[in-house]
Amino acid sequence: MSAFLTYLLNGLAVGCAIALIASGLVVIHRVTGVVNFAQGTFAVVAGLCTSSLLGLGLPHGASEVTAVLVAAVAGLLTGLAAIGKPGVTPLSSLIVTLGVGVLAYAVEIVLWGDQPRSAPGLAGSVTVAGARIQTQHLLVIAVTALTFVALALFFGRTYLGKALTACASNPYAARVVGIDPRRMGLLAFALGGLLGGIAGVLVTPLRPISFDTDVTLIVNGFAAAVFGALTRPVITLLGALLLGVAETMAAGYGYGSHQLEVALGLMLVVMIVQAGRRTAISQEST
């Protein structure tokens, strides 16, 4: 029983990290209609930056904040490449984000090499109901909870948040009242980079990060985002937690090499179910 609780708590922490990646995908897609396949790159950049800054002697806190800001800038630059030119279709922008991800591989190898890097996090562990969980995992859960609360306040209480929501709901009406959907789209990409960066600095102490770690991150993040239909952050969070627990259980009970298959399988099931619902709704409407 204690092993099950340990896997469950660790899975929730893994799911929280996935949720941060997925929420970036959702924010960008809601505003721009673009699926940003460079989202995992932001986490990798932040993780590698954290490792380098700590190695240079910059203290904790300053290193992580700087790395997250670098990821936000990377998100903004990705947005400029993907939607900076007027009239670009979402499909073209999606292809651009794939190209950005490939370009990032080359840049990361030049700057950091091809060997995995890690960074020190919170040491120690705590026992909860007989289950042992690393302190860093608790930090991941706490920061993710605070981040989602901050996102809810940002979108519900601030002008920028409401402008982003307006663009997501009706970009044409938003343009009529003076909101520039392109600028809001760039802001969404920067916010996506910020969220990816937070995930990166939280995950790096738990697992080594290399230039190609973004593949696993984006697959998991996209699977969770699909669970929320790329539009619903709360459902996306629930999907990410489910995915994290499922992967951790698979690893804990001897199927660690099949974690990626678990993510892809869950994503496929959700897509089939959602497609069936859309077909049923369209048939009822006709």
PDB file of C-alpha atoms in Angstrom:
ATOM      1  CA  MET A   1       0.000   0.000   0.000  1.00  0.00           C
ATOM      2  CA  SER A   2       2.829   2.415   0.833  1.00  0.00           C
ATOM      3  CA  ALA A   3       4.397   1.714  -2.584  1.00  0.00           C
ATOM      4  CA  PHE A   4       1.097   2.512  -4.283  1.00  0.00           C
ATOM      5  CA  LEU A   5       0.790   5.815  -2.401  1.00  0.00           C
ATOM      6  CA  THR A   6       4.394   6.672  -3.261  1.00  0.00           C
ATOM      7  CA  TYR A   7       3.747   6.082  -6.950  1.00  0.00           C
ATOM      8  CA  LEU A   8       0.504   8.051  -6.712  1.00  0.00           C
ATOM      9  CA  LEU A   9       2.108  11.107  -5.101  1.00  0.00           C
ATOM     10  CA  ASN A  10       5.089  11.009  -7.427  1.00  0.00           C
ATOM     11  CA  GLY A  11       2.698  10.633 -10.351  1.00  0.00           C
ATOM     12  CA  LEU A  12       0.798  13.736  -9.281  1.00  0.00           C
ATOM     13  CA  ALA A  13       4.081  15.655  -9.297  1.00  0.00           C
ATOM     14  CA  VAL A  14       4.928  14.356 -12.764  1.00  0.00           C
ATOM     15  CA  GLY A  15       1.413  15.263 -13.895  1.00  0.00           C
ATOM     16  CA  CYS A  16       1.846  18.792 -12.571  1.00  0.00           C
ATOM     17  CA  ALA A  17       4.971  19.249 -14.693  1.00  0.00           C
ATOM     18  CA  ILE A  18       3.075  17.927 -17.714  1.00  0.00           C
ATOM     19  CA  ALA A  19       0.221  20.316 -16.916  1.00  0.00           C
ATOM     20  CA  LEU A  20       2.542  23.316 -17.143  1.00  0.00           C
ATOM     21  CA  ILE A  21       3.675  22.242 -20.615  1.00  0.00           C
ATOM     22  CA  ALA A  22       0.098  21.506 -21.666  1.00  0.00           C
ATOM     23  CA  SER A  23      -1.264  24.797 -20.331  1.00  0.00           C
ATOM     24  CA  GLY A  24       1.214  26.642 -22.541  1.00  0.00           C
ATOM     25  CA  LEU A  25      -0.129  24.725 -25.534  1.00  0.00           C
ATOM     26  CA  VAL A  26      -3.696  25.572 -24.541  1.00  0.00           C
ATOM     27  CA  VAL A  27      -3.004  29.295 -24.045  1.00  0.00           C
ATOM     28  CA  ILE A  28      -1.318  29.595 -27.437  1.00  0.00           C
ATOM     29  CA  HIS A  29      -3.917  27.518 -29.289  1.00  0.00           C
ATOM     30  CA  ARG A  30      -6.888  29.354 -27.771  1.00  0.00           C
ATOM     31  CA  VAL A  31      -5.596  32.738 -28.885  1.00  0.00           C
ATOM     32  CA  THR A  32      -3.941  31.902 -32.206  1.00  0.00           C
ATOM     33  CA  GLY A  33      -5.345  28.539 -33.298  1.00  0.00           C
ATOM     34  CA  VAL A  34      -1.752  27.298 -33.597  1.00  0.00           C
ATOM     35  CA  VAL A  35      -0.498  24.045 -32.082  1.00  0.00           C
ATOM     36  CA  ASN A  36       2.978  24.990 -30.866  1.00  0.00           C
ATOM     37  CA  PHE A  37       5.177  21.919 -31.214  1.00  0.00           C
ATOM     38  CA  ALA A  38       8.147  23.916 -29.912  1.00  0.00           C
ATOM     39  CA  GLN A  39       6.562  24.048 -26.453  1.00  0.00           C
ATOM     40  CA  GLY A  40       8.845  21.364 -25.044  1.00  0.00           C
ATOM     41  CA  THR A  41      11.855  23.321 -26.274  1.00  0.00           C
ATOM     42  CA  PHE A  42      11.081  26.142 -23.832  1.00  0.00           C
ATOM     43  CA  ALA A  43      11.338  23.725 -20.904  1.00  0.00           C
ATOM     44  CA  VAL A  44      14.624  22.330 -22.204  1.00  0.00           C
ATOM     45  CA  VAL A  45      16.088  25.830 -22.672  1.00  0.00           C
ATOM     46  CA  ALA A  46      15.080  26.810 -19.138  1.00  0.00           C
ATOM     47  CA  GLY A  47      16.490  23.611 -17.657  1.00  0.00           C
ATOM     48  CA  LEU A  48      19.810  23.956 -19.459  1.00  0.00           C
ATOM     49  CA  CYS A  49      20.047  27.644 -18.545  1.00  0.00           C
ATOM     50  CA  THR A  50      19.415  26.819 -14.895  1.00  0.00           C
ATOM     51  CA  SER A  51      22.191  24.242 -14.923  1.00  0.00           C
ATOM     52  CA  SER A  52      24.635  26.696 -16.498  1.00  0.00           C
ATOM     53  CA  LEU A  53      23.742  29.635 -14.263  1.00  0.00           C
ATOM     54  CA  LEU A  54      24.066  27.563 -11.099  1.00  0.00           C
ATOM     55  CA  GLY A  55      27.394  26.290 -12.384  1.00  0.00           C
ATOM     56  CA  LEU A  56      28.559  29.884 -12.816  1.00  0.00           C
ATOM     57  CA  GLY A  57      27.789  30.582  -9.172  1.00  0.00           C
ATOM     58  CA  LEU A  58      24.460  32.390  -9.490  1.00  0.00           C
ATOM     59  CA  PRO A  59      22.315  31.511  -6.455  1.00  0.00           C
ATOM     60  CA  HIS A  60      19.087  29.528  -6.483  1.00  0.00           C
ATOM     61  CA  GLY A  61      16.094  31.717  -7.143  1.00  0.00           C
ATOM     62  CA  ALA A  62      17.984  34.127  -9.364  1.00  0.00           C
ATOM     63  CA  SER A  63      19.081  31.264 -11.632  1.00  0.00           C
ATOM     64  CA  GLU A  64      15.594  29.834 -11.965  1.00  0.00           C
ATOM     65  CA  VAL A  65      13.908  33.209 -12.525  1.00  0.00           C
ATOM     66  CA  THR A  66      16.478  34.166 -15.161  1.00  0.00           C
ATOM     67  CA  ALA A  67      16.041  30.826 -16.914  1.00  0.00           C
ATOM     68  CA  VAL A  68      12.245  31.227 -16.972  1.00  0.00           C
ATOM     69  CA  LEU A  69      12.600  34.723 -18.450  1.00  0.00           C
ATOM     70  CA  VAL A  70      14.933  33.355 -21.131  1.00  0.00           C
ATOM     71  CA  ALA A  71      12.267  30.748 -21.967  1.00  0.00           C
ATOM     72  CA  ALA A  72       9.640  33.507 -22.197  1.00  0.00           C
ATOM     73  CA  VAL A  73      11.860  35.388 -24.660  1.00  0.00           C
ATOM     74  CA  ALA A  74      12.294  32.153 -26.630  1.00  0.00           C
ATOM     75  CA  GLY A  75       8.499  31.869 -26.707  1.00  0.00           C
ATOM     76  CA  LEU A  76       8.163  35.427 -27.994  1.00  0.00           C
ATOM     77  CA  LEU A  77      10.761  34.810 -30.731  1.00  0.00           C
ATOM     78  CA  THR A  78       8.941  31.626 -31.713  1.00  0.00           C
ATOM     79  CA  GLY A  79       5.725  33.634 -31.929  1.00  0.00           C
ATOM     80  CA  LEU A  80       7.379  36.215 -34.172  1.00  0.00           C
ATOM     81  CA  ALA A  81       8.535  33.444 -36.491  1.00  0.00           C
ATOM     82  CA  ALA A  82       5.194  31.613 -36.441  1.00  0.00           C
ATOM     83  CA  ILE A  83       2.594  34.404 -36.561  1.00  0.00           C
ATOM     84  CA  GLY A  84       4.632  37.571 -37.052  1.00  0.00           C
ATOM     85  CA  LYS A  85       3.737  37.843 -40.715  1.00  0.00           C
ATOM     86  CA  PRO A  86       0.086  38.840 -41.341  1.00  0.00           C
ATOM     87  CA  GLY A  87      -2.096  36.319 -43.101  1.00  0.00           C
ATOM     88  CA  VAL A  88      -0.174  33.200 -42.024  1.00  0.00           C
ATOM     89  CA  THR A  89      -2.463  30.194 -41.643  1.00  0.00           C
ATOM     90  CA  PRO A  90      -2.442  28.096 -38.457  1.00  0.00           C
ATOM     91  CA  LEU A  91      -1.127  25.107 -40.435  1.00  0.00           C
ATOM     92  CA  SER A  92       1.810  27.132 -41.751  1.00  0.00           C
ATOM     93  CA  SER A  93       2.518  28.406 -38.238  1.00  0.00           C
ATOM     94  CA  LEU A  94       2.449  24.831 -36.910  1.00  0.00           C
ATOM     95  CA  ILE A  95       5.090  23.851 -39.470  1.00  0.00           C
ATOM     96  CA  VAL A  96       7.168  26.863 -38.425  1.00  0.00           C
ATOM     97  CA  THR A  97       7.074  25.744 -34.786  1.00  0.00           C
ATOM     98  CA  LEU A  98       8.347  22.329 -35.863  1.00  0.00           C
ATOM     99  CA  GLY A  99      11.194  24.073 -37.675  1.00  0.00           C
ATOM    100  CA  VAL A 100      11.953  26.144 -34.584  1.00  0.00           C
ATOM    101  CA  GLY A 101      12.197  22.952 -32.554  1.00  0.00           C
ATOM    102  CA  VAL A 102      14.695  21.443 -35.011  1.00  0.00           C
ATOM    103  CA  LEU A 103      16.720  24.682 -35.078  1.00  0.00           C
ATOM    104  CA  ALA A 104      16.738  24.678 -31.282  1.00  0.00           C
ATOM    105  CA  TYR A 105      18.453  21.266 -31.343  1.00  0.00           C
ATOM    106  CA  ALA A 106      21.421  22.749 -33.194  1.00  0.00           C
ATOM    107  CA  VAL A 107      21.606  25.808 -30.939  1.00  0.00           C
ATOM    108  CA  GLU A 108      21.403  23.731 -27.759  1.00  0.00           C
ATOM    109  CA  ILE A 109      24.116  21.333 -28.930  1.00  0.00           C
ATOM    110  CA  VAL A 110      26.419  24.252 -29.771  1.00  0.00           C
ATOM    111  CA  LEU A 111      25.818  25.956 -26.418  1.00  0.00           C
ATOM    112  CA  TRP A 112      25.521  22.988 -24.058  1.00  0.00           C
ATOM    113  CA  GLY A 113      26.692  19.927 -25.948  1.00  0.00           C
ATOM    114  CA  ASP A 114      24.798  16.685 -26.393  1.00  0.00           C
ATOM    115  CA  GLN A 115      25.282  15.266 -22.904  1.00  0.00           C
ATOM    116  CA  PRO A 116      22.424  15.394 -20.354  1.00  0.00           C
ATOM    117  CA  ARG A 117      22.644  18.044 -17.655  1.00  0.00           C
ATOM    118  CA  SER A 118      20.983  18.351 -14.291  1.00  0.00           C
ATOM    119  CA  ALA A 119      20.733  20.890 -11.496  1.00  0.00           C
ATOM    120  CA  PRO A 120      20.430  20.586  -7.719  1.00  0.00           C
ATOM    121  CA  GLY A 121      16.975  21.055  -6.245  1.00  0.00           C
ATOM    122  CA  LEU A 122      15.441  20.724  -2.816  1.00  0.00           C
ATOM    123  CA  ALA A 123      17.133  17.897  -0.933  1.00  0.00           C
ATOM    124  CA  GLY A 124      15.467  15.340   1.278  1.00  0.00           C
ATOM    125  CA  SER A 125      12.081  13.698   1.380  1.00  0.00           C
ATOM    126  CA  VAL A 126       8.993  13.583   3.548  1.00  0.00           C
ATOM    127  CA  THR A 127       6.680  10.772   4.564  1.00  0.00           C
ATOM    128  CA  VAL A 128       2.948  11.147   3.908  1.00  0.00           C
ATOM    129  CA  ALA A 129       0.674   8.352   5.188  1.00  0.00           C
ATOM    130  CA  GLY A 130       3.569   5.926   4.991  1.00  0.00           C
ATOM    131  CA  ALA A 131       4.525   6.999   1.477  1.00  0.00           C
ATOM    132  CA  ARG A 132       7.865   8.685   0.879  1.00  0.00           C
ATOM    133  CA  ILE A 133       7.987  11.590  -1.576  1.00  0.00           C
ATOM    134  CA  GLN A 134      10.897  13.800  -2.531  1.00  0.00           C
ATOM    135  CA  THR A 135      10.756  17.408  -1.365  1.00  0.00           C
ATOM    136  CA  GLN A 136      11.334  18.528  -4.960  1.00  0.00           C
ATOM    137  CA  HIS A 137       8.157  16.709  -5.982  1.00  0.00           C
ATOM    138  CA  LEU A 138       6.215  18.650  -3.342  1.00  0.00           C
ATOM    139  CA  LEU A 139       7.722  21.862  -4.722  1.00  0.00           C
ATOM    140  CA  VAL A 140       6.531  20.927  -8.215  1.00  0.00           C
ATOM    141  CA  ILE A 141       2.994  20.373  -6.937  1.00  0.00           C
ATOM    142  CA  ALA A 142       2.963  23.623  -4.935  1.00  0.00           C
ATOM    143  CA  VAL A 143       4.364  25.781  -7.741  1.00  0.00           C
ATOM    144  CA  THR A 144       1.950  24.276 -10.266  1.00  0.00           C
ATOM    145  CA  ALA A 145      -1.015  24.989  -7.981  1.00  0.00           C
ATOM    146  CA  LEU A 146       0.117  28.585  -7.501  1.00  0.00           C
ATOM    147  CA  THR A 147       0.705  28.971 -11.245  1.00  0.00           C
ATOM    148  CA  PHE A 148      -2.804  27.836 -12.130  1.00  0.00           C
ATOM    149  CA  VAL A 149      -4.294  30.147  -9.509  1.00  0.00           C
ATOM    150  CA  ALA A 150      -2.227  33.009 -10.938  1.00  0.00           C
ATOM    151  CA  LEU A 151      -3.416  32.153 -14.460  1.00  0.00           C
ATOM    152  CA  ALA A 152      -7.039  32.172 -13.315  1.00  0.00           C
ATOM    153  CA  LEU A 153      -6.570  35.598 -11.707  1.00  0.00           C
ATOM    154  CA  PHE A 154      -4.681  36.894 -14.747  1.00  0.00           C
ATOM    155  CA  PHE A 155      -7.367  35.869 -17.234  1.00  0.00           C
ATOM    156  CA  GLY A 156     -10.246  36.862 -14.969  1.00  0.00           C
ATOM    157  CA  ARG A 157      -9.050  40.089 -13.340  1.00  0.00           C
ATOM    158  CA  THR A 158      -6.538  41.863 -15.621  1.00  0.00           C
ATOM    159  CA  TYR A 159      -7.024  43.821 -18.832  1.00  0.00           C
ATOM    160  CA  LEU A 160      -4.411  41.790 -20.700  1.00  0.00           C
ATOM    161  CA  GLY A 161      -5.970  38.546 -19.550  1.00  0.00           C
ATOM    162  CA  LYS A 162      -9.422  39.663 -20.652  1.00  0.00           C
ATOM    163  CA  ALA A 163      -7.992  40.835 -23.985  1.00  0.00           C
ATOM    164  CA  LEU A 164      -6.462  37.398 -24.523  1.00  0.00           C
ATOM    165  CA  THR A 165      -9.786  35.777 -23.644  1.00  0.00           C
ATOM    166  CA  ALA A 166     -11.583  38.108 -26.074  1.00  0.00           C
ATOM    167  CA  CYS A 167      -9.228  37.102 -28.886  1.00  0.00           C
ATOM    168  CA  ALA A 168      -9.794  33.465 -28.041  1.00  0.00           C
ATOM    169  CA  SER A 169     -13.577  33.901 -28.060  1.00  0.00           C
ATOM    170  CA  ASN A 170     -13.999  36.169 -31.098  1.00  0.00           C
ATOM    171  CA  PRO A 171     -10.910  37.718 -32.739  1.00  0.00           C
ATOM    172  CA  TYR A 172     -13.023  39.751 -35.158  1.00  0.00           C
ATOM    173  CA  ALA A 173     -15.033  41.394 -32.378  1.00  0.00           C
ATOM    174  CA  ALA A 174     -11.808  41.942 -30.432  1.00  0.00           C
ATOM    175  CA  ARG A 175     -10.311  43.771 -33.412  1.00  0.00           C
ATOM    176  CA  VAL A 176     -13.406  45.990 -33.644  1.00  0.00           C
ATOM    177  CA  VAL A 177     -12.964  47.211 -30.064  1.00  0.00           C
ATOM    178  CA  GLY A 178      -9.291  47.971 -30.591  1.00  0.00           C
ATOM    179  CA  ILE A 179      -7.575  44.755 -29.485  1.00  0.00           C
ATOM    180  CA  ASP A 180      -4.828  43.593 -31.840  1.00  0.00           C
ATOM    181  CA  PRO A 181      -5.104  39.783 -32.133  1.00  0.00           C
ATOM    182  CA  ARG A 182      -1.550  39.559 -33.508  1.00  0.00           C
ATOM    183  CA  ARG A 183      -0.078  41.285 -30.455  1.00  0.00           C
ATOM    184  CA  MET A 184      -2.187  39.139 -28.189  1.00  0.00           C
ATOM    185  CA  GLY A 185      -0.932  36.096 -30.072  1.00  0.00           C
ATOM    186  CA  LEU A 186       2.668  37.140 -29.447  1.00  0.00           C
ATOM    187  CA  LEU A 187       1.820  37.638 -25.780  1.00  0.00           C
ATOM    188  CA  ALA A 188       0.308  34.144 -25.731  1.00  0.00           C
ATOM    189  CA  PHE A 189       3.530  32.691 -27.139  1.00  0.00           C
ATOM    190  CA  ALA A 190       5.567  34.557 -24.506  1.00  0.00           C
ATOM    191  CA  LEU A 191       3.232  33.243 -21.805  1.00  0.00           C
ATOM    192  CA  GLY A 192       3.585  29.746 -23.247  1.00  0.00           C
ATOM    193  CA  GLY A 193       7.360  30.129 -23.045  1.00  0.00           C
ATOM    194  CA  LEU A 194       7.030  31.268 -19.445  1.00  0.00           C
ATOM    195  CA  LEU A 195       4.928  28.231 -18.513  1.00  0.00           C
ATOM    196  CA  GLY A 196       7.304  25.896 -20.321  1.00  0.00           C
ATOM    197  CA  GLY A 197      10.220  27.542 -18.540  1.00  0.00           C
ATOM    198  CA  ILE A 198       8.631  26.977 -15.135  1.00  0.00           C
ATOM    199  CA  ALA A 199       8.199  23.313 -16.000  1.00  0.00           C
ATOM    200  CA  GLY A 200      11.829  23.107 -17.111  1.00  0.00           C
ATOM    201  CA  VAL A 201      13.366  24.542 -13.943  1.00  0.00           C
ATOM    202  CA  LEU A 202      11.173  22.289 -11.787  1.00  0.00           C
ATOM    203  CA  VAL A 203      11.906  19.101 -13.714  1.00  0.00           C
ATOM    204  CA  THR A 204      15.669  19.521 -14.204  1.00  0.00           C
ATOM    205  CA  PRO A 205      16.563  18.547 -10.585  1.00  0.00           C
ATOM    206  CA  LEU A 206      14.455  15.392 -10.957  1.00  0.00           C
ATOM    207  CA  ARG A 207      15.742  14.126 -14.294  1.00  0.00           C
ATOM    208  CA  PRO A 208      18.679  15.018 -16.563  1.00  0.00           C
ATOM    209  CA  ILE A 209      17.824  17.360 -19.431  1.00  0.00           C
ATOM    210  CA  SER A 210      19.364  17.146 -22.896  1.00  0.00           C
ATOM    211  CA  PHE A 211      18.634  18.744 -26.255  1.00  0.00           C
ATOM    212  CA  ASP A 212      16.164  16.012 -27.249  1.00  0.00           C
ATOM    213  CA  THR A 213      14.223  15.824 -23.981  1.00  0.00           C
ATOM    214  CA  ASP A 214      11.583  18.042 -25.580  1.00  0.00           C
ATOM    215  CA  VAL A 215      10.205  15.047 -27.505  1.00  0.00           C
ATOM    216  CA  THR A 216       8.940  13.346 -24.354  1.00  0.00           C
ATOM    217  CA  LEU A 217       7.766  16.664 -22.915  1.00  0.00           C
ATOM    218  CA  ILE A 218       5.759  17.698 -25.969  1.00  0.00           C
ATOM    219  CA  VAL A 219       4.203  14.243 -26.407  1.00  0.00           C
ATOM    220  CA  ASN A 220       3.020  14.237 -22.801  1.00  0.00           C
ATOM    221  CA  GLY A 221       1.970  17.883 -22.917  1.00  0.00           C
ATOM    222  CA  PHE A 222       0.069  17.442 -26.171  1.00  0.00           C
ATOM    223  CA  ALA A 223      -1.674  14.342 -24.840  1.00  0.00           C
ATOM    224  CA  ALA A 224      -2.894  16.304 -21.812  1.00  0.00           C
ATOM    225  CA  ALA A 225      -3.891  19.276 -23.973  1.00  0.00           C
ATOM    226  CA  VAL A 226      -5.876  16.992 -26.263  1.00  0.00           C
ATOM    227  CA  PHE A 227      -7.674  15.692 -23.179  1.00  0.00           C
ATOM    228  CA  GLY A 228      -8.879  19.284 -22.682  1.00  0.00           C
ATOM    229  CA  ALA A 229      -9.618  19.717 -26.398  1.00  0.00           C
ATOM    230  CA  LEU A 230      -6.783  22.308 -26.535  1.00  0.00           C
ATOM    231  CA  THR A 231      -9.177  24.867 -25.076  1.00  0.00           C
ATOM    232  CA  ARG A 232     -10.033  23.981 -21.454  1.00  0.00           C
ATOM    233  CA  PRO A 233      -7.218  24.537 -18.933  1.00  0.00           C
ATOM    234  CA  VAL A 234      -8.919  22.799 -15.991  1.00  0.00           C
ATOM    235  CA  ILE A 235      -9.692  19.647 -17.990  1.00  0.00           C
ATOM    236  CA  THR A 236      -6.150  19.795 -19.318  1.00  0.00           C
ATOM    237  CA  LEU A 237      -4.840  19.848 -15.751  1.00  0.00           C
ATOM    238  CA  LEU A 238      -6.937  16.798 -14.865  1.00  0.00           C
ATOM    239  CA  GLY A 239      -5.715  15.008 -17.979  1.00  0.00           C
ATOM    240  CA  ALA A 240      -2.104  15.802 -17.117  1.00  0.00           C
ATOM    241  CA  LEU A 241      -2.527  14.445 -13.579  1.00  0.00           C
ATOM    242  CA  LEU A 242      -4.120  11.270 -14.932  1.00  0.00           C
ATOM    243  CA  LEU A 243      -1.292  10.878 -17.428  1.00  0.00           C
ATOM    244  CA  GLY A 244       1.402  11.478 -14.805  1.00  0.00           C
ATOM    245  CA  VAL A 245      -0.102   8.919 -12.430  1.00  0.00           C
ATOM    246  CA  ALA A 246      -0.527   6.364 -15.230  1.00  0.00           C
ATOM    247  CA  GLU A 247       3.084   6.737 -16.369  1.00  0.00           C
ATOM    248  CA  THR A 248       4.459   6.562 -12.826  1.00  0.00           C
ATOM    249  CA  MET A 249       2.396   3.487 -12.053  1.00  0.00           C
ATOM    250  CA  ALA A 250       3.650   1.850 -15.257  1.00  0.00           C
ATOM    251  CA  ALA A 251       7.246   2.642 -14.305  1.00  0.00           C
ATOM    252  CA  GLY A 252       6.771   1.578 -10.690  1.00  0.00           C
ATOM    253  CA  TYR A 253       5.298  -1.791 -11.553  1.00  0.00           C
ATOM    254  CA  GLY A 254       7.956  -2.753 -14.065  1.00  0.00           C
ATOM    255  CA  TYR A 255       6.891  -1.122 -17.319  1.00  0.00           C
ATOM    256  CA  GLY A 256       9.148   1.921 -17.237  1.00  0.00           C
ATOM    257  CA  SER A 257      10.244   1.497 -20.865  1.00  0.00           C
ATOM    258  CA  HIS A 258       6.633   1.905 -22.003  1.00  0.00           C
ATOM    259  CA  GLN A 259       5.881   5.304 -20.463  1.00  0.00           C
ATOM    260  CA  LEU A 260       5.781   7.035 -23.858  1.00  0.00           C
ATOM    261  CA  GLU A 261       3.438   4.360 -25.180  1.00  0.00           C
ATOM    262  CA  VAL A 262       1.117   5.027 -22.228  1.00  0.00           C
ATOM    263  CA  ALA A 263       0.945   8.717 -23.180  1.00  0.00           C
ATOM    264  CA  LEU A 264       0.323   7.969 -26.848  1.00  0.00           C
ATOM    265  CA  GLY A 265      -2.282   5.334 -25.996  1.00  0.00           C
ATOM    266  CA  LEU A 266      -4.223   7.650 -23.699  1.00  0.00           C
ATOM    267  CA  MET A 267      -4.037  10.436 -26.282  1.00  0.00           C
ATOM    268  CA  LEU A 268      -5.382   8.118 -28.984  1.00  0.00           C
ATOM    269  CA  VAL A 269      -8.267   6.958 -26.790  1.00  0.00           C
ATOM    270  CA  VAL A 270      -9.221  10.551 -25.923  1.00  0.00           C
ATOM    271  CA  MET A 271      -9.095  11.633 -29.568  1.00  0.00           C
ATOM    272  CA  ILE A 272     -11.324   8.721 -30.610  1.00  0.00           C
ATOM    273  CA  VAL A 273     -13.840   9.495 -27.854  1.00  0.00           C
ATOM    274  CA  GLN A 274     -13.893  13.217 -28.711  1.00  0.00           C
ATOM    275  CA  ALA A 275     -14.285  12.474 -32.415  1.00  0.00           C
ATOM    276  CA  GLY A 276     -17.220  10.199 -31.612  1.00  0.00           C
ATOM    277  CA  ARG A 277     -18.870  12.911 -29.511  1.00  0.00           C
ATOM    278  CA  ARG A 278     -18.455  15.506 -32.258  1.00  0.00           C
ATOM    279  CA  THR A 279     -19.959  13.116 -34.801  1.00  0.00           C
ATOM    280  CA  ALA A 280     -22.948  12.405 -32.525  1.00  0.00           C
ATOM    281  CA  ILE A 281     -23.508  16.129 -31.905  1.00  0.00           C
ATOM    282  CA  SER A 282     -23.334  16.969 -35.610  1.00  0.00           C
ATOM    283  CA  GLN A 283     -25.799  14.188 -36.420  1.00  0.00           C
ATOM    284  CA  GLU A 284     -28.221  15.433 -33.769  1.00  0.00           C
ATOM    285  CA  SER A 285     -28.002  19.002 -35.059  1.00  0.00           C
ATOM    286  CA  THR A 286     -28.839  17.867 -38.584  1.00  0.00           C
TER     287      THR A 286
END
